[in-house]
Coordinates of C-alpha atoms and ligand atoms in Angstrom, one line a residue:
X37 CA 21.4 -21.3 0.3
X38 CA 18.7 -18.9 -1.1
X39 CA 20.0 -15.7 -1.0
X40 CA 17.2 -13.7 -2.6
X41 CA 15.7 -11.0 -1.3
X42 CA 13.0 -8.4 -2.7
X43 CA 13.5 -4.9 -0.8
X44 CA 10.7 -2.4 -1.7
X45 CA 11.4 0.7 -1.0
X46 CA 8.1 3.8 -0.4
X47 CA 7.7 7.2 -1.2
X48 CA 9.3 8.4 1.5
X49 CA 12.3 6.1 1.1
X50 CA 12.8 7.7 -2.3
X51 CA 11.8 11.4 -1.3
X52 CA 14.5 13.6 -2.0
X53 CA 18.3 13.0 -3.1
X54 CA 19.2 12.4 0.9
X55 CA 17.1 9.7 1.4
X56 CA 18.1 8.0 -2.0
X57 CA 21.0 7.7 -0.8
X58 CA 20.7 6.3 2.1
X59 CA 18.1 3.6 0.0
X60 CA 21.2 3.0 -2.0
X61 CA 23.4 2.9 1.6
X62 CA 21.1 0.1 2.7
X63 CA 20.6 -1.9 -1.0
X64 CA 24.8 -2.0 -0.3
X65 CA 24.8 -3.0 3.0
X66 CA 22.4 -6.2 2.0
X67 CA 25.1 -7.0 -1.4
X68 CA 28.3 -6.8 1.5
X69 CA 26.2 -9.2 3.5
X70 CA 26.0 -11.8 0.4
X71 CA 22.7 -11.5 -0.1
X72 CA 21.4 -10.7 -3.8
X73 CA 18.7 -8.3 -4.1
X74 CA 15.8 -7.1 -6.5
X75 CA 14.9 -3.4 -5.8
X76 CA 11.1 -2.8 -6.1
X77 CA 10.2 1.1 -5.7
X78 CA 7.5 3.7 -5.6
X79 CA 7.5 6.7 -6.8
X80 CA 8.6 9.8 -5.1
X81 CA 6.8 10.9 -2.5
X82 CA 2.7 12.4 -3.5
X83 CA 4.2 12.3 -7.0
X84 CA 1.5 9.7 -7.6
X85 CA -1.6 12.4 -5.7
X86 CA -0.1 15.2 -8.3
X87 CA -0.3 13.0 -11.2
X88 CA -3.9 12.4 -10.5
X89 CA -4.8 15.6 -9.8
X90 CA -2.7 16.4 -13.0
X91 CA -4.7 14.1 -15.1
X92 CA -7.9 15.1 -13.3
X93 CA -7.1 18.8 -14.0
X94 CA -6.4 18.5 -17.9
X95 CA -9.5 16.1 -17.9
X96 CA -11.8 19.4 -16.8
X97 CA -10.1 21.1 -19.9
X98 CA -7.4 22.6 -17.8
X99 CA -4.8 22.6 -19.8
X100 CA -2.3 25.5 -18.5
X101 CA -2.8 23.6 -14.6
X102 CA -1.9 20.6 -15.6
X103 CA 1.1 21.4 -17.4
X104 CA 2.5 23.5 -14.1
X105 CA 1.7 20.4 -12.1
X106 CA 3.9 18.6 -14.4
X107 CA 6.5 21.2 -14.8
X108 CA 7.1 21.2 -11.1
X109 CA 7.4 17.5 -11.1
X110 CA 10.1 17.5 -14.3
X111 CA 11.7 20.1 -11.8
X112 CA 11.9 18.2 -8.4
X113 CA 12.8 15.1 -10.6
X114 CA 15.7 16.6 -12.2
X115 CA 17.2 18.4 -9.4
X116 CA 16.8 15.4 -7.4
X117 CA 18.9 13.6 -10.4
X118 CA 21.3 16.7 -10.1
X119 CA 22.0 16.4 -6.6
X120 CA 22.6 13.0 -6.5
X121 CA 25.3 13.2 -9.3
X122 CA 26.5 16.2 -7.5
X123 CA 27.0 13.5 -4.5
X124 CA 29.4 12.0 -6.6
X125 CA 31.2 15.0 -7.7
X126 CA 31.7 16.1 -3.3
X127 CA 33.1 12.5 -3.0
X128 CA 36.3 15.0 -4.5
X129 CA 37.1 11.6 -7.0
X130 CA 37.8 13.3 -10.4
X131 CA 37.2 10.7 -12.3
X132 CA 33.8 9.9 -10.3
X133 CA 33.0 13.8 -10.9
X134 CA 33.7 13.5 -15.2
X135 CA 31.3 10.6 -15.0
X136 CA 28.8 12.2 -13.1
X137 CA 28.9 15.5 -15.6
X138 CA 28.3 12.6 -18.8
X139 CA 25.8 10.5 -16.9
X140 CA 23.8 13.7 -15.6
X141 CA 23.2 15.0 -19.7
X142 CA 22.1 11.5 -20.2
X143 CA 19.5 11.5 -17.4
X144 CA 18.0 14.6 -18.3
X145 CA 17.9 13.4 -21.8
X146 CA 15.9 10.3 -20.9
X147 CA 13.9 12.2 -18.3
X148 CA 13.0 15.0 -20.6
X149 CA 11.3 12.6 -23.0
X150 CA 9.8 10.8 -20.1
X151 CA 8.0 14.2 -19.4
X152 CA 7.2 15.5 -23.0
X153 CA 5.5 12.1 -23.1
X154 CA 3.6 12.6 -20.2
X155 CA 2.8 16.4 -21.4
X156 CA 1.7 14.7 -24.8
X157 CA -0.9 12.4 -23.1
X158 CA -2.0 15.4 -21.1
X159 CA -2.7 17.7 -23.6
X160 CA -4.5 15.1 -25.7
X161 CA -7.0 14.6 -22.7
X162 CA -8.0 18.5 -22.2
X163 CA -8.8 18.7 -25.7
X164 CA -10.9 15.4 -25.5
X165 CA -12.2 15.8 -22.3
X166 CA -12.6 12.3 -21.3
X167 CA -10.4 10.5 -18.7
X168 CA -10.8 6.8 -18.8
X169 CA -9.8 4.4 -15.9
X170 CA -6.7 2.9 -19.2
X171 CA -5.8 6.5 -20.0
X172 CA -5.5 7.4 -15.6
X173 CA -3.2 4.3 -15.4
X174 CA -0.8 5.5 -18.1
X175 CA -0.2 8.9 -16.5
X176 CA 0.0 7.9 -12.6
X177 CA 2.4 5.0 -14.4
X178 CA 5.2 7.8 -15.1
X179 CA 5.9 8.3 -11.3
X180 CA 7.2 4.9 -10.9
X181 CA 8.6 5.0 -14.4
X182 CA 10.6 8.0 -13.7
X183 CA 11.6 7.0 -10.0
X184 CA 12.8 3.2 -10.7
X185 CA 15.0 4.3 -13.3
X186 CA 16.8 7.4 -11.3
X187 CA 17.1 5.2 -8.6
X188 CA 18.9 2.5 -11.1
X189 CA 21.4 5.3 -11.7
X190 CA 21.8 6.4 -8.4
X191 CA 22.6 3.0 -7.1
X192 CA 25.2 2.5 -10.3
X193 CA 26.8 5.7 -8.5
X194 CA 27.1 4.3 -5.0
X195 CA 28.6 1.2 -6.6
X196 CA 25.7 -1.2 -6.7
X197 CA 25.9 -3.1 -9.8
X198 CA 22.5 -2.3 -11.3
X199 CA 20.1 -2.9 -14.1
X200 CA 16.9 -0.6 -14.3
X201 CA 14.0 -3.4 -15.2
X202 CA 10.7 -2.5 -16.9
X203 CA 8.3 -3.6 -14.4
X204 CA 5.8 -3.6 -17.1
X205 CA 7.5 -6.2 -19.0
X206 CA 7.6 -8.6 -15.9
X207 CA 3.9 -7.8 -14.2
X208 CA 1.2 -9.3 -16.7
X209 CA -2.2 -8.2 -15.7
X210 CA -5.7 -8.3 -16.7
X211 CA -7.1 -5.4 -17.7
X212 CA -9.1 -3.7 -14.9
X213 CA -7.1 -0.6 -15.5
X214 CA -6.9 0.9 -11.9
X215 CA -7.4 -2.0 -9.8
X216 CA -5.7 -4.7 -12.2
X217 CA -5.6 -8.5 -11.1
X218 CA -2.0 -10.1 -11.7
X219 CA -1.5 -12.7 -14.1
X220 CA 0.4 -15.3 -11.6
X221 CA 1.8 -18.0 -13.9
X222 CA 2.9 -15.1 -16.6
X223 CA 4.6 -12.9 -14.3
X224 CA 6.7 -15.9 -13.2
X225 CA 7.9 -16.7 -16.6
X226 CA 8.2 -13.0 -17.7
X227 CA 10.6 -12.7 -14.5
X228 CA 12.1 -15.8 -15.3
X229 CA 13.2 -13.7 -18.4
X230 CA 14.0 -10.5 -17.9
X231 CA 15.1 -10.9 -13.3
X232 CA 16.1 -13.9 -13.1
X233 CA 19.3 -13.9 -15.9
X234 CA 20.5 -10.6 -14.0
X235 CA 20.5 -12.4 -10.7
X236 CA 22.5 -14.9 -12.2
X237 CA 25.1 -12.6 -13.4
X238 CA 25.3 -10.8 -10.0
X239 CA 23.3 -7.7 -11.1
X240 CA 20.6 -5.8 -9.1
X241 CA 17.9 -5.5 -10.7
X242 CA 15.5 -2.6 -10.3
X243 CA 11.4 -2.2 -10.7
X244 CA 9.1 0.7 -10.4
X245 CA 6.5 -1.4 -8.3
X246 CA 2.6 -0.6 -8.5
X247 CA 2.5 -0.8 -12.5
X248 CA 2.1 -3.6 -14.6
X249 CA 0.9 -4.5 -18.0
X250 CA -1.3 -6.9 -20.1
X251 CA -0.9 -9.3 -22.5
X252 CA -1.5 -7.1 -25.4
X253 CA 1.7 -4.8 -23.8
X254 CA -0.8 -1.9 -22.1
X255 CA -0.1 -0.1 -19.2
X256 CA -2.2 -0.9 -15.6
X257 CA -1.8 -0.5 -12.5
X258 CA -2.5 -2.5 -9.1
X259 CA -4.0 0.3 -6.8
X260 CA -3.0 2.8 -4.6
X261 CA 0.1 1.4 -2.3
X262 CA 0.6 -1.2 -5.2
X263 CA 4.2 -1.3 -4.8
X264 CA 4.1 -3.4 -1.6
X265 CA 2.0 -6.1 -4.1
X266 CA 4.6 -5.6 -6.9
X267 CA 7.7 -6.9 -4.4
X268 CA 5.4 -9.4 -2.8
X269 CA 5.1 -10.9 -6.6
X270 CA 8.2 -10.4 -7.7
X271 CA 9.5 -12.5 -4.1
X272 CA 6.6 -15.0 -5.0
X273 CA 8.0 -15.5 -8.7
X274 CA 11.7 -15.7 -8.1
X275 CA 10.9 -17.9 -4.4
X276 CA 13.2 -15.1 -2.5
X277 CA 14.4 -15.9 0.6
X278 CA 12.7 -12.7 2.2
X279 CA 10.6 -10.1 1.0
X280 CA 11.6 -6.3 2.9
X281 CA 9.1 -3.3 2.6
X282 CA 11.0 -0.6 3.6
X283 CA 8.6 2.3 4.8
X284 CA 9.0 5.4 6.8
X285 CA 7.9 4.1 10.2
X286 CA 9.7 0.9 12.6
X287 CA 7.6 -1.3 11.5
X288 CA 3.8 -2.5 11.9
X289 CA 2.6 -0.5 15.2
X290 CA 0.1 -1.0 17.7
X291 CA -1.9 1.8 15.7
X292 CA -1.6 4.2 13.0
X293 CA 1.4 6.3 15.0
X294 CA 0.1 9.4 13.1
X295 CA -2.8 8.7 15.4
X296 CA -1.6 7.9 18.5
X297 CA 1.8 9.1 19.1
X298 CA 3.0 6.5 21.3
X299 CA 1.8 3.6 19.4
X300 CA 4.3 0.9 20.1
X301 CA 6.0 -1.4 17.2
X302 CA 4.8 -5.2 16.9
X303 CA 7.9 -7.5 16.6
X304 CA 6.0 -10.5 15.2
X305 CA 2.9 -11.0 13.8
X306 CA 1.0 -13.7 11.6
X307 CA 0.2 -13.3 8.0
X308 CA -3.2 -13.7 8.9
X309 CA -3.1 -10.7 11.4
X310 CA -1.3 -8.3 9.1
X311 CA -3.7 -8.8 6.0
X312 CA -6.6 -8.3 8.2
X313 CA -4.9 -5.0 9.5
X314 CA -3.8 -3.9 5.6
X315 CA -7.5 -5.1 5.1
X316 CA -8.9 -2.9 7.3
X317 CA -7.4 0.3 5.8
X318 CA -3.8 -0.3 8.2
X319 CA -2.0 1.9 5.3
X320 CA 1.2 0.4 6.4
X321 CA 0.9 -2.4 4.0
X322 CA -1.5 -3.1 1.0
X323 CA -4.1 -5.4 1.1
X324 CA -3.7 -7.7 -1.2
X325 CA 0.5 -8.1 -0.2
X326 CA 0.4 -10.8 1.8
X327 CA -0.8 -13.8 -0.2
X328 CA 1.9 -14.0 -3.0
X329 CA 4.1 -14.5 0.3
X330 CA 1.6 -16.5 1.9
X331 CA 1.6 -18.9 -0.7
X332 CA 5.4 -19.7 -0.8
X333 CA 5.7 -19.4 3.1
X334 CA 8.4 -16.0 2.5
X335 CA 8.8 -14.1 5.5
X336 CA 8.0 -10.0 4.7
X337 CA 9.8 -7.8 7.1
X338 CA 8.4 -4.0 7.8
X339 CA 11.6 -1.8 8.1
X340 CA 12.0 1.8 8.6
X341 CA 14.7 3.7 6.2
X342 CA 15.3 6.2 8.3
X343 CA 16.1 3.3 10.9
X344 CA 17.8 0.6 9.5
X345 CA 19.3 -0.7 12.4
X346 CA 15.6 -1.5 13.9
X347 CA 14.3 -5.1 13.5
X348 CA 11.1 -3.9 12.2
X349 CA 8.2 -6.2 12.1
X350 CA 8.4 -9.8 11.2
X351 CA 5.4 -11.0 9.7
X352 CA 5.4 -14.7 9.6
X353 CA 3.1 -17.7 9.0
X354 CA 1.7 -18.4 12.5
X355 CA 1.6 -16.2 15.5
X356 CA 3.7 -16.3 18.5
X357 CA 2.0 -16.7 21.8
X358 CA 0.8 -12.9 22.6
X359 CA -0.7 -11.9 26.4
X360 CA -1.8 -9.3 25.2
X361 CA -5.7 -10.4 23.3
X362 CA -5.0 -7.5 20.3
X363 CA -2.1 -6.9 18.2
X364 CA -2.6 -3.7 16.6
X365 CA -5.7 -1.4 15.6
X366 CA -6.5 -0.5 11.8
X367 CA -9.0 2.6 11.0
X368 CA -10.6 2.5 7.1
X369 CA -11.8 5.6 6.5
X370 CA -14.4 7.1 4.1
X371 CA -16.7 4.7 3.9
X372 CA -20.6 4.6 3.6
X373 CA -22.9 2.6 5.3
X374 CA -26.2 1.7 3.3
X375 CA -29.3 0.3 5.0
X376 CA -31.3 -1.8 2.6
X377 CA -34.7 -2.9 4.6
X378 CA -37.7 -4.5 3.1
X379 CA -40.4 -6.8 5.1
X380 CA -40.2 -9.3 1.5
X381 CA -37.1 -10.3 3.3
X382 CA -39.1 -11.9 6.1
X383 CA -38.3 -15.9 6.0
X384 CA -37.3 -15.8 2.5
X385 CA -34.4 -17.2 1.1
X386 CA -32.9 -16.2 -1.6
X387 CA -33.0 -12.2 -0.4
X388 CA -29.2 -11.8 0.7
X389 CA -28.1 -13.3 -2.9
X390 CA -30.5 -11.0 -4.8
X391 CA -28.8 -8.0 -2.3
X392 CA -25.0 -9.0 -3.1
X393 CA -25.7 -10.1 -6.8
X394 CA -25.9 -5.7 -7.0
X395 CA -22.6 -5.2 -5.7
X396 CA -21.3 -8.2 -7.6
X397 CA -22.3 -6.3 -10.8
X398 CA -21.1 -2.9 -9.9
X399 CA -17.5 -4.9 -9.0
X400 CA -17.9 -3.0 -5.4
X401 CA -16.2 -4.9 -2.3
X402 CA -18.2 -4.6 1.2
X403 CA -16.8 -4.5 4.1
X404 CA -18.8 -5.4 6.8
X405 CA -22.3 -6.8 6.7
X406 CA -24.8 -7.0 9.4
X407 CA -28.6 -8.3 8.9
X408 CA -31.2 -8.1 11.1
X409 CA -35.4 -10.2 10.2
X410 CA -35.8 -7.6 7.7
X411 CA -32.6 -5.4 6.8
X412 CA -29.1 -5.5 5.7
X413 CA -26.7 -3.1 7.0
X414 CA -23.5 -2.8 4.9
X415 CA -20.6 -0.8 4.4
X416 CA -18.3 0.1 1.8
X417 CA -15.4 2.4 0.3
X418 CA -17.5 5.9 -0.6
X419 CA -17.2 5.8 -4.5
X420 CA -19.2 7.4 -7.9
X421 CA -20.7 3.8 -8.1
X422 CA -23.1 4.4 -5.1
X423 CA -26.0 6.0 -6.8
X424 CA -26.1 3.3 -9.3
X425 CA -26.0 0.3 -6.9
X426 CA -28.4 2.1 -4.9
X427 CA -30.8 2.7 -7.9
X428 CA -30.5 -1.0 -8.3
X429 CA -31.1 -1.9 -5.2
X430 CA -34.2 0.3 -4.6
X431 CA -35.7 -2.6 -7.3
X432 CA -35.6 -4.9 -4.4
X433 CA -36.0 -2.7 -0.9
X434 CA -36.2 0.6 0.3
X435 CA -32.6 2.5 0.5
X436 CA -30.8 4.7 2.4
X437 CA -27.0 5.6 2.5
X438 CA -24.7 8.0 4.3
X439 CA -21.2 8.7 3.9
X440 CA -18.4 9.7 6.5
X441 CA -18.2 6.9 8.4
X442 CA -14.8 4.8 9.1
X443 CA -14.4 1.1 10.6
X444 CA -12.2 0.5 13.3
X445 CA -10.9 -2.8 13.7
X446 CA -9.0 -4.5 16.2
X447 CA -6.8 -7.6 15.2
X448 CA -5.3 -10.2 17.5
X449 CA -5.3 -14.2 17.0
X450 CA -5.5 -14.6 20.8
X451 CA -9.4 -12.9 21.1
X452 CA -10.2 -16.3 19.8
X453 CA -12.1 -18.3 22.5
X454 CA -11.5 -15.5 25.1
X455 CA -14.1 -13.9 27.4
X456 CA -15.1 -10.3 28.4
X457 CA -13.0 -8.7 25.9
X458 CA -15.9 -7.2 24.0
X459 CA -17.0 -6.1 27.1
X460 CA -14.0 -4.8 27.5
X461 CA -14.3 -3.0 24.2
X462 CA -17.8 -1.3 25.1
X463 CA -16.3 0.0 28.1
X464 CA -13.3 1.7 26.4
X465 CA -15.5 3.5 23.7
X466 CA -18.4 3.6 25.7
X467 CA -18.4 8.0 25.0
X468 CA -18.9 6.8 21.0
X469 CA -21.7 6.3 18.7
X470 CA -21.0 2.6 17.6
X471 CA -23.1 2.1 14.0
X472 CA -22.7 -1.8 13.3
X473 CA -20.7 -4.1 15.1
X474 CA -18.9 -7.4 14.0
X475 CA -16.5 -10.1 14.6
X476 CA -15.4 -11.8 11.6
X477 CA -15.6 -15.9 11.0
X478 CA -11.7 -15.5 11.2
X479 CA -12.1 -14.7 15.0
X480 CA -9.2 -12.4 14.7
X481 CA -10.7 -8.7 14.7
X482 CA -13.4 -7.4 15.8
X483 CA -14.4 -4.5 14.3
X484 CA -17.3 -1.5 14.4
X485 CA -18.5 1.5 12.7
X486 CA -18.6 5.2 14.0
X487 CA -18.9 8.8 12.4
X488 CA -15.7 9.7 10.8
X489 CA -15.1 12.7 13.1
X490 CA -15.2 10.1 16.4
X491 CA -12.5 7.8 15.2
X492 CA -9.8 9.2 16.1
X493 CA -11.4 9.3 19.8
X494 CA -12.3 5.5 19.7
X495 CA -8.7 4.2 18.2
X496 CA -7.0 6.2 21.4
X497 CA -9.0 5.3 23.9
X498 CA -9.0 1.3 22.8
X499 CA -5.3 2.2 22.6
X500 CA -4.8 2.9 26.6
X501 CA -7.1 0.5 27.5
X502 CA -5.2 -2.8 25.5
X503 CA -1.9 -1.5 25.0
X504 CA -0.9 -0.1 28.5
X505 CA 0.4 -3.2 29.5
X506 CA 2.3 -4.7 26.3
X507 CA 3.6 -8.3 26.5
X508 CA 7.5 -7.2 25.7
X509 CA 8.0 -10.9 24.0
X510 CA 5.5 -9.0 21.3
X511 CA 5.7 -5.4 21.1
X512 CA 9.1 -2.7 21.7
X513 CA 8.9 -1.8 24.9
X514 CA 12.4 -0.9 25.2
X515 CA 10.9 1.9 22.8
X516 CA 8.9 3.3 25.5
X517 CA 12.2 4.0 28.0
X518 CA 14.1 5.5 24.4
X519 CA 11.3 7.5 22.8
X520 CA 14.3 9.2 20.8
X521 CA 14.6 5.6 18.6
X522 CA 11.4 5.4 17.5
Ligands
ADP282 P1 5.2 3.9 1.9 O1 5.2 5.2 1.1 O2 6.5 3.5 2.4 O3 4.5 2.8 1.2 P2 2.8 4.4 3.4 O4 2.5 5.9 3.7 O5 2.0 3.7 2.4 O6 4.4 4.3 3.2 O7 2.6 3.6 4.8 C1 3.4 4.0 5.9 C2 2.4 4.8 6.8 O8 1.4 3.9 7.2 C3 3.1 5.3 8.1 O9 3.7 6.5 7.9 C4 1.9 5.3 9.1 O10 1.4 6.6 9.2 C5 0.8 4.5 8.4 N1 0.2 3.5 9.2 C6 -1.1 3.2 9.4 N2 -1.3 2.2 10.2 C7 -0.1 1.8 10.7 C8 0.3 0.8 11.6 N3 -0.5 0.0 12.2 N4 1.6 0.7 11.8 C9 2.5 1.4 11.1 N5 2.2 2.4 10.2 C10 0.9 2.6 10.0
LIG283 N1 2.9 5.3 -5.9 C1 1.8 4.5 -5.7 C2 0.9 5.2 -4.7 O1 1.2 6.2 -4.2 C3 2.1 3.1 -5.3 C4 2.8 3.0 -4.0 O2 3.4 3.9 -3.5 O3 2.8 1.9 -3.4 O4 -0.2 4.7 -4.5
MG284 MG1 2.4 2.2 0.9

């Protein structure tokens, strides 16, 4: 029987010495059960925020604010190392206590240089001045560096048998430093080589996740929330059993519960719901997770660390029958909406390729398109390419853009075929601005633009109008009558 599983564990699951431990209470609980895991982690929590503000900081010439952005990270770091041998030490085992004393010099050793490296990159970049995308991926890589291999010695601690892995040397990439693509086939033999022998001899093995590496050996990274990708490729290359993102909510709500406080958890959904909600900015899980799974049929469960004994969110290759037409609602924020509009583009063909062919060369995803005779309306992620692609695009139309707008998007595989629900829709945000409006070819979501500053509005009042009723075959409403659980 497959036994594998790939638990990634967030930020918040690796915040502070406290909730280490109870990462390394859970990682043991899955070894008692027979089951043989690979540990995928991020880096501590906003570690990864001060390390781009650090490397933005020395960038500006900076230098003195950047090094006390990393000299409170070395800090939290190795207290957090600190407490957790101290952990050992309150255990009152001796012998436990003499080991934690040796092991702690040893971690500070490694850590230390693990920082003066960092400090070394930094300083070079305020004397030069220039921060490229290659040189940003090598400094946000230290969080996960740092974190995977603290988290290696904290398990060894609590008595997990493990080995701290180099993600780099398993995740082959290309080289779009920030955004890198994985190299499928490579990472499958690299983890056939440095995972899979471990496994075999009933080891743990344990990744930073969002940071790879290519071919030639340098250092990239997938994108912010990478780490969920990283375990959803490492449970695609070994064929795991399971693939567990362990996060700091129950599971995948009924909306962002930041949002709307009595969001309720989905028990099942399909892999095609869940990417369309990471799609559509649901921060819960990253985008591009679910197809690594996908492609192996592996089940990914959404578990809370702070929770363990809640089911979370099964996420699964078709969807349970649902009464309820939505699932959950996702809100991508920060966007831009640009209007191209030229009367050329009356009965021609041809136009929309020209249009795209300008966001094709400027690598910039769109989210949403809507045309009309003679206009395009599309939106996309606010970024320092807009200028350019608009500059471009004024060769072909006249061009306007405007910024602080966020999609909301409502996902459910049972709108499909149904009637009156956008009606239904309308009514619910009928006090909001809706921008453009669209229901995707999948039929699963429907989704629409507003001002930034009306979002929140929209997602709770589509949230009392779809979820006050909640088919309990689908969503926790046991929650409801136990708030305190949640
Ligand atoms: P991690 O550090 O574990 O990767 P993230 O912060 O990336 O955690 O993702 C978890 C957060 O996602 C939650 O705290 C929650 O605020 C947010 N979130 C957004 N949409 C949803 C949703 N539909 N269901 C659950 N959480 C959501
Ligand atoms: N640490 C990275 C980030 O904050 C990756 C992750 O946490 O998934 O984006
Ligand atoms: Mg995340």
């Amino acid at each position: 029987m497959n036994r594998l599983v790939v638990m990634k564990f967030g930020g918040t699951s690796v915040e502070d010495a406290a909730a280490i431990l109870r990462t390394a209470k859970i990682v043991a609980g899955r070894v008692a059960n027979g089951l043989q895991p690979v540990v995928v982690v991020s880096a501590m929590a906003r570690v990864t925020d001060l390390l781009i503000s650090a490397a933005a900081t020395a960038a500006r010439g900076d230098r003195a604010s950047a090094m006390a952005i990393t000299e409170r990270l070395r800090i939290r770091h190795c207290d957090t190392a600190m407490q957790l041998a101290m952990g050992a030490q309150l255990r009152e085992d001796p012998l436990a206590a003499t080991r934690a004393d040796s092991g702690l010099a040893a971690t500070h050793a490694w850590m230390g240089k693990e920082f003066d490296g960092l400090e070394e990159i930094l300083r070079g970049l305020a004397v030069v001045g220039e921060l490229t995308p290659r040189i940003s991926d090598m400094i946000v890589s230290y969080g996960e560096r740092v974190s995977s291999r603290m988290m290696t010695e904290a398990f060894v601690r609590s008595g997990i048998n493990a080995v701290y892995v180099d993600a780099r040397q398993c995740i082959v990439t290309d080289a779009q430093y920030g955004k890198a693509i994985p190299q499928d086939a490579a990472i499958e033999q690299k983890l056939k080589e440095h995972v899979v022998p471990h496994l075999a001899e009933g080891r743990v093995p344990v990744l930073g996740g969002f940071i790879g590496s290519t071919e030639q050996g340098v250092t990239t990274t997938l994108g912010r929330g990478g780490s969920d990708f990283t375990a959803a490729l490492v449970g695609g290359g070994i064929d795991a059993a399971a693939i567990e993102i362990w996060t700091d909510v129950n599971g995948i709500m009924t909306a962002d519960p930041r949002m709307v406080p009595d969001a309720l958890r989905v028990k099942t959904i399909s892999f095609e719901e869940a990417a369309e909600l990471a799609y559509f900015g649901a921060k819960v899980l990253h985008p591009a997770t679910i197809l690594p799974a996908v492609k192996k049929n592996i089940p990914v469960f959404v578990l809370n660390s702070k929770n363990p004994e809640n089911s979370g969110t099964r996420i699964t290759a078709l969807a349970a029958h649902c009464k309820s037409p939505f699932k959950s609602i996702a809100v991508k924020k920060r966007l831009t909406i640009m209007d191209v509009v030229a009367s050329r583009m009356l009965m021609s063909h041809g136009y929309l390729r020209e249009i795209f062919e300008v966001f094709d060369k400027h690598k910039c995803p769109v989210d949403m398109v809507s045309t009309s005779e003679v206009s395009v309306s599309i939106s996309l992620d606010s970024n320092e390419k807009l200028p350019a692609i608009a500059a471009d695009l004024s060769k072909l139309a006249d061009v306007k853009y405007e910024g602080r707008k966020a999609l909301v998007c409502m996902v459910g595989e049972n709108i499909r075929g149904q009637n009156g629900i956008a009606a239904r829709v309308f009514q619910a945000v009928r006090h909001v601005n809706l921008r453009m409006i669209s229901q995707g070819a999948s039929e699963i979501n429907m989704s629409f633009m507003v001002e930034e500053d009306d979002a929140e509005e929209a997602v709770r009042s589509l949230h009392a109008e779809f979820f006050s009723d909640p088919d309990p075959a689908i969503f926790d409403v046991e929650a409801i009558r136990q708030p305190a659980v949640r």
